[in-house]
Coordinates of C-alpha atoms and ligand atoms in Angstrom, one line a residue:
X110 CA 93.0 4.5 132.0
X111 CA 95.9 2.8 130.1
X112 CA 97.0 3.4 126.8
X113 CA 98.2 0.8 125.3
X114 CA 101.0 0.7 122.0
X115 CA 101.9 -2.9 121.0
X116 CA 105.0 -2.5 119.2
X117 CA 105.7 -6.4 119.1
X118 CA 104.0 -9.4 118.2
X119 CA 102.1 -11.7 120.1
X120 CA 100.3 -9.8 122.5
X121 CA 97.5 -12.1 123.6
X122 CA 93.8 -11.2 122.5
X123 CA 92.6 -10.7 126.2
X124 CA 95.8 -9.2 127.8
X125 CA 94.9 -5.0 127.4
X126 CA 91.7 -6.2 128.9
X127 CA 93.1 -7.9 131.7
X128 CA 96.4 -4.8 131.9
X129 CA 93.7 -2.2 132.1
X130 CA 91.5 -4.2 135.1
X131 CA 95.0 -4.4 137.0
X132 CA 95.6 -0.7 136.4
X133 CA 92.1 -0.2 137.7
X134 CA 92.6 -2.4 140.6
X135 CA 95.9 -0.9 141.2
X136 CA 94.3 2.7 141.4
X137 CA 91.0 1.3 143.5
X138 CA 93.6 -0.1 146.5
X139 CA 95.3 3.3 146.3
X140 CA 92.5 5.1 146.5
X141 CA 93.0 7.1 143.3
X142 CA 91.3 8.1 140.5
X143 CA 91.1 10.2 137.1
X144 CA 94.8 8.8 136.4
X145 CA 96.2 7.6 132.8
X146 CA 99.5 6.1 131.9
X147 CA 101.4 4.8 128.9
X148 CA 102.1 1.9 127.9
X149 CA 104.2 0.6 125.7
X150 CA 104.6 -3.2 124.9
X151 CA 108.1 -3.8 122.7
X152 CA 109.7 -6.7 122.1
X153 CA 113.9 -7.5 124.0
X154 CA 116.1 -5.4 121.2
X155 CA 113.7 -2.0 122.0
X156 CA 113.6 -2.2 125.4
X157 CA 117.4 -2.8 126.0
X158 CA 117.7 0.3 124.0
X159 CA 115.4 2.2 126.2
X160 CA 117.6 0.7 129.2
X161 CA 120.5 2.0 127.7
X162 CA 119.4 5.6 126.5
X163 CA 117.4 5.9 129.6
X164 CA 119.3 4.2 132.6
X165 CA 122.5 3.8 131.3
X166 CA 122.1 0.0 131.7
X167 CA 123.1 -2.4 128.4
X168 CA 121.1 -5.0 129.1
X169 CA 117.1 -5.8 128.4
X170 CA 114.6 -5.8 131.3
X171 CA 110.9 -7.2 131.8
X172 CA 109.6 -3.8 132.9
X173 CA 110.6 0.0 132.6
X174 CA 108.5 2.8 134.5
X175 CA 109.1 6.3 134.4
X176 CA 107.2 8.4 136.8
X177 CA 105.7 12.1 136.0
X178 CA 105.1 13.2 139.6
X179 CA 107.9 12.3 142.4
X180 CA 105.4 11.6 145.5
X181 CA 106.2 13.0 148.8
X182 CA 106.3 11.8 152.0
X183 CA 105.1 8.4 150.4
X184 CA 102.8 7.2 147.5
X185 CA 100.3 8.5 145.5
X186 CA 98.1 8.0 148.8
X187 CA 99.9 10.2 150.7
X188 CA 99.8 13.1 148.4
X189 CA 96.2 13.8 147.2
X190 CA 96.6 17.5 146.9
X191 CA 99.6 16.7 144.0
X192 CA 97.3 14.4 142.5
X193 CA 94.8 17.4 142.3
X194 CA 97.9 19.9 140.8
X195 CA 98.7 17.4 138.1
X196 CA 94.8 17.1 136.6
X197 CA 95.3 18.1 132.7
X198 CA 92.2 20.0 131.8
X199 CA 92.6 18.3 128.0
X200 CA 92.6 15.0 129.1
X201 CA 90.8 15.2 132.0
X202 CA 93.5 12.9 133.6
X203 CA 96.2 12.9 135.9
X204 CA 99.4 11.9 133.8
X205 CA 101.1 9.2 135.7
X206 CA 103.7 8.6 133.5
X207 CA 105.2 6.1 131.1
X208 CA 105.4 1.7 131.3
X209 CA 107.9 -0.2 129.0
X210 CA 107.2 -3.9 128.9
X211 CA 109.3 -6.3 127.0
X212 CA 106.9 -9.0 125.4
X213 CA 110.1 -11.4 124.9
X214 CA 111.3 -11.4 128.7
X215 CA 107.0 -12.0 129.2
X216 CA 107.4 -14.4 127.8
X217 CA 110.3 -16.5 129.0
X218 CA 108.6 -15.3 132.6
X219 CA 105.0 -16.7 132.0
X220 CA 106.8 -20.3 130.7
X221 CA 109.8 -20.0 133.8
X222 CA 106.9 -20.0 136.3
X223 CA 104.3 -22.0 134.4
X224 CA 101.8 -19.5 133.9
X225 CA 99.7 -17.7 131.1
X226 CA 101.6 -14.7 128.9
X227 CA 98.3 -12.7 130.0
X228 CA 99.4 -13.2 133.7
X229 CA 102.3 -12.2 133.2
X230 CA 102.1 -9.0 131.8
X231 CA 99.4 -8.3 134.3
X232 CA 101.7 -8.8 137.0
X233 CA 104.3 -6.8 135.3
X234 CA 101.5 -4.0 134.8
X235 CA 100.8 -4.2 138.4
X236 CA 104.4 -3.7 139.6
X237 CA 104.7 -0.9 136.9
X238 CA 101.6 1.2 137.9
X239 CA 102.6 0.8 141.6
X240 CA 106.1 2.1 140.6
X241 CA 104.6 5.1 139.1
X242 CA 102.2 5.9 142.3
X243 CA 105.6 5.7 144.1
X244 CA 106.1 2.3 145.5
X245 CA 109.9 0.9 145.3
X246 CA 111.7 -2.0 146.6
X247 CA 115.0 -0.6 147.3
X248 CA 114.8 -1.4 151.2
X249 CA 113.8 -4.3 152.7
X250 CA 110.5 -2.3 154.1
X251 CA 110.2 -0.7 151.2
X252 CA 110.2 -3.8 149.1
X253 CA 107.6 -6.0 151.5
X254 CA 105.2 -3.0 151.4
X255 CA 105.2 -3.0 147.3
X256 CA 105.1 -6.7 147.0
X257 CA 101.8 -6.4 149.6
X258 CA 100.0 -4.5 147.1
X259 CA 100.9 -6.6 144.3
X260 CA 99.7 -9.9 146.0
X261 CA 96.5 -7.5 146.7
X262 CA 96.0 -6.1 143.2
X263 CA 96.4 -10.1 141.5
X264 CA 94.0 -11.1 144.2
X265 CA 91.9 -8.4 143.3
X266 CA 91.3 -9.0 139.4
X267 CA 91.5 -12.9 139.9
X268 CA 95.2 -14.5 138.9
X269 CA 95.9 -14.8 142.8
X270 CA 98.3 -18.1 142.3
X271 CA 102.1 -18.0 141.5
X272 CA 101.3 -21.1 138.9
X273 CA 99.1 -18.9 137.1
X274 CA 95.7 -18.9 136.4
X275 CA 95.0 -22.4 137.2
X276 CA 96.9 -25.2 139.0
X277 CA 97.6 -28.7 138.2
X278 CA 94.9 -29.8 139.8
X279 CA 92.2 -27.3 138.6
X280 CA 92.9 -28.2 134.7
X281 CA 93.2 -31.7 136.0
X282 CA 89.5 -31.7 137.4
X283 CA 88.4 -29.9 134.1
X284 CA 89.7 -32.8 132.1
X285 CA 88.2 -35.2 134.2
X286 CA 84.8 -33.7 134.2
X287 CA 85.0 -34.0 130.5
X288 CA 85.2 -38.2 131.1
X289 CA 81.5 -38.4 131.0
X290 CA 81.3 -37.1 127.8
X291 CA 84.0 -39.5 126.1
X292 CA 82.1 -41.5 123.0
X293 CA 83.9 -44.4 123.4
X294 CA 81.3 -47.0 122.9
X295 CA 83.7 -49.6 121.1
X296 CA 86.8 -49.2 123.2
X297 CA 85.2 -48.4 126.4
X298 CA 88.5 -46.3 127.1
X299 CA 87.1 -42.6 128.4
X300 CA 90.1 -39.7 128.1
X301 CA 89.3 -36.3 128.8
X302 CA 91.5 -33.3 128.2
X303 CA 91.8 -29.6 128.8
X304 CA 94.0 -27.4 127.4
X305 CA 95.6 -23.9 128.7
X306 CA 95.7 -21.3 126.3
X307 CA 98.8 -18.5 126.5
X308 CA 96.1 -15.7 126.7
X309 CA 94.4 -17.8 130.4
X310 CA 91.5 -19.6 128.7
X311 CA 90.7 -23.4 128.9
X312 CA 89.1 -25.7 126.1
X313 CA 88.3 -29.2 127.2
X314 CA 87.5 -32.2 125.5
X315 CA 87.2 -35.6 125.0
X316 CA 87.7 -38.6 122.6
X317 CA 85.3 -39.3 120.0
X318 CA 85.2 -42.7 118.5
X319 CA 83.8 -43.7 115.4
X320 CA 81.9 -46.5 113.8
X321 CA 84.9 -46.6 111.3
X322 CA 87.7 -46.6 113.7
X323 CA 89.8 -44.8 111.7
X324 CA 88.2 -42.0 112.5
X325 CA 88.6 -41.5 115.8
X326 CA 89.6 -38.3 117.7
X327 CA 91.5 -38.3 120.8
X328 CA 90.6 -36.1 123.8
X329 CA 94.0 -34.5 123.3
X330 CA 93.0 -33.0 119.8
X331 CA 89.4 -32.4 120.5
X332 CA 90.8 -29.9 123.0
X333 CA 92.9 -28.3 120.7
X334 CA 91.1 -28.3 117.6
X335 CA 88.4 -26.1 120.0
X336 CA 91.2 -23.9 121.4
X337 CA 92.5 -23.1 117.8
X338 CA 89.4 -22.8 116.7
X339 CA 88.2 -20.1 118.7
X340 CA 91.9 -18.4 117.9
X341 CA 94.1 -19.7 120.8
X342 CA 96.8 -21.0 119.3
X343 CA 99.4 -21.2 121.7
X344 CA 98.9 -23.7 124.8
X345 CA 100.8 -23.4 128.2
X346 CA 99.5 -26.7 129.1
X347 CA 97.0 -30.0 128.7
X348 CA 95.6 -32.5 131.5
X349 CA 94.7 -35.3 130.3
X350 CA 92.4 -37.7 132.7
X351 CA 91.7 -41.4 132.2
X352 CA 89.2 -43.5 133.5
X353 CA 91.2 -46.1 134.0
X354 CA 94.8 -45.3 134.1
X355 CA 96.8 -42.6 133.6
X356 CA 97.7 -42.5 129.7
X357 CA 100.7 -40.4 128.1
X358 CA 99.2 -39.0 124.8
X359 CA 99.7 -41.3 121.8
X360 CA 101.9 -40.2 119.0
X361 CA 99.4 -38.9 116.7
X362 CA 98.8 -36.1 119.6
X363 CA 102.1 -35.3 120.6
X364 CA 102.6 -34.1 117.2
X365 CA 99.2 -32.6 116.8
X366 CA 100.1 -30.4 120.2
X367 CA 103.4 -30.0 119.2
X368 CA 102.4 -27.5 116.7
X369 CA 100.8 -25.0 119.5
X370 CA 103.4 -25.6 122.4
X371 CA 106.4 -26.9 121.6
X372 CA 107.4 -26.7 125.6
X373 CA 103.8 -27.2 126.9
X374 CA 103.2 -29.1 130.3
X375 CA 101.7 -32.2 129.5
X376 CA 99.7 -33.3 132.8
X377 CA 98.5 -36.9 132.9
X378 CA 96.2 -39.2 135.7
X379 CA 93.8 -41.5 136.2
X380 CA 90.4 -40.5 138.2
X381 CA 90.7 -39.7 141.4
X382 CA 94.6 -41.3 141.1
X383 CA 98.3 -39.2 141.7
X384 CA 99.2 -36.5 138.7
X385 CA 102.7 -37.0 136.7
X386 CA 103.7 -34.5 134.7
X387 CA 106.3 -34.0 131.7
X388 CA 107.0 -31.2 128.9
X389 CA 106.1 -32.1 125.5
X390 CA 109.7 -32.1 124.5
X391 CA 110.8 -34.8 126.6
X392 CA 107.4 -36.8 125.2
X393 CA 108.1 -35.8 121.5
X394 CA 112.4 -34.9 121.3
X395 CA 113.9 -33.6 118.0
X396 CA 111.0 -33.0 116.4
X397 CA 109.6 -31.6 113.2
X398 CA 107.5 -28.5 113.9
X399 CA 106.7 -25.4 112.0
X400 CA 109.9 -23.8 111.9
X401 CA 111.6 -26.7 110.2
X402 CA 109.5 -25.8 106.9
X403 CA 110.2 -21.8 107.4
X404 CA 114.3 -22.8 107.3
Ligands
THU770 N1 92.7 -42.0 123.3 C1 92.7 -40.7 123.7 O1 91.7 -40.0 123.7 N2 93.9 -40.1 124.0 C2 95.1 -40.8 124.1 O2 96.1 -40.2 124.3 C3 95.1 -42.3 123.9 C4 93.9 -42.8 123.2 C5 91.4 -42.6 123.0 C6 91.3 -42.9 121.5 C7 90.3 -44.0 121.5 O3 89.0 -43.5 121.6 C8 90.6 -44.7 122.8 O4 91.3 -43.8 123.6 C9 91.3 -46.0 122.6 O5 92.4 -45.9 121.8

């Protein structure tokens, strides 16, 4: 249903996937079908052109939409028989029109509200398709109905929660479960860890101790060693659970994680015990990271 250009860099492996389910969900709730749209994903610079060209605004935006049918009397709902005059015989589609989505502002969103990139630009899908079925939020009613359907489309493909596809608690009680699988036979210490990927997926793990000591792997870097091992190399977040009390990551780990999330949410506790929670910058300031070698 969508088409997808990615103009930018950094569009996360699973997010056309998850765009075209919220397109699909969008269209399902309306009670549409045999639509397309276009989508183009551009990074700050190209869409504040657009804004300007188009809209005569100089700034850049998260989201642009620009209709190809002006509903009457309503939304796309309300106006099957234009749906009907609007079927392109070539395409075998009914051309909604076009989506601009800056991967930049994404971005800043996703981190501003604690969530995944992917979420992000499927909420920012989701307002956009609605937009071109005729939805607005220039009145107050107007506004309340759209952001109904929005609440019902995230719902509806899954990321219901404004903190994203997990809270807190939920990557909390995946490191935790990881506890019973700490080898930790000469410290007796158990640390579990899970790690939130920028694209929504989770990799746990747990520490791994060694009969030469020196070789010991935290929980922290078991976690991400899976993550950017399957290809996920930017983290949101990590919970990191402790049998006994909750325990900051050590040095080693900050610096390991730094590497993948400079601004992560680091999210500690003990079992069953209160969650504290910090950003890796405040655990690891002025640091040396990838850029510093690039300079
Ligand atoms: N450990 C972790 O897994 N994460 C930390 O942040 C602190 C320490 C593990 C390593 C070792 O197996 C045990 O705890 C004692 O140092």
């Amino acid at each position: 249903m969508l088409d997808i250009e990615c103009a930018a860099r950094g569009l996360p492996q699973d997010a056309p996937a998850l765009m075209e389910r919220v397109a699909k969900s969008v269209c399902r709730l309306e009670g549409i079908d045999g639509v397309g749209a276009y989508v183009r994903v551009v990074d700050d610079e190209a869409i504040h052109a657009i804004n300007r060209a188009e809209r005569g605004v100089d700034r850049p935006t998260d989201v642009l939409s620009f209709p190809s049918i002006a509903w009457r009397g309503g939304t796309a709902r309300d106006d099957r028989a234009r749906l009907r005059r609007e079927y392109d015989p070539e395409t075998g589609l009914c051309f909604l029109g076009d989506i601009v989505i800056s991967i930049d502002r994404a971005r800043e969103q996703a981190a501003e509200y604690g969530h995944s990139l992917a979420r992000e630009l499927g909420y920012l899908t989701a307002h956009a398709m609605l937009h071109l079925c005729g939805y607005d939020h220039m009145t107050d009613g107007d506004k309340a109905a759209m952001r109904a359907m929005e609440e019902k489309v995230m719902q509806d493909v899954s990321l219901p929660r404004e903190g994203g596809f997990l809270t807190d608690e939920e990557l909390f009680e995946r490191a935790e479960s990881m506890l019973e699988r700490a080898y930790a036979p000469y410290s007796r210490f158990r640390v579990g860890a899970c790690v939130l990927t920028e694209d929504g997926r989770t990799f746990t793990g747990c520490n791994i101790e060694n009969a030469s000591y020196g070789g010991t792997i935290c929980a922290e870097r078991t976690a991400a060693v899976k993550a950017v091992s399957e290809g996920a190399t930017k983290f949101i977040a990590i919970a990191i659970a402790a049998e006994q009390e909750a325990a900051w990551p050590c040095g080693l780990c900050r610096q390991f994680l730094r590497e993948f999330g400079p601004k992560m949410r680091v999210i500690v506790g003990k079992k069953g015990g209160p969650l504290y929670t910090a950003t890796l910058e405040e655990l690891l300031p002025r640091s040396f990271g990838p850029e510093d070698l690039l300079k």
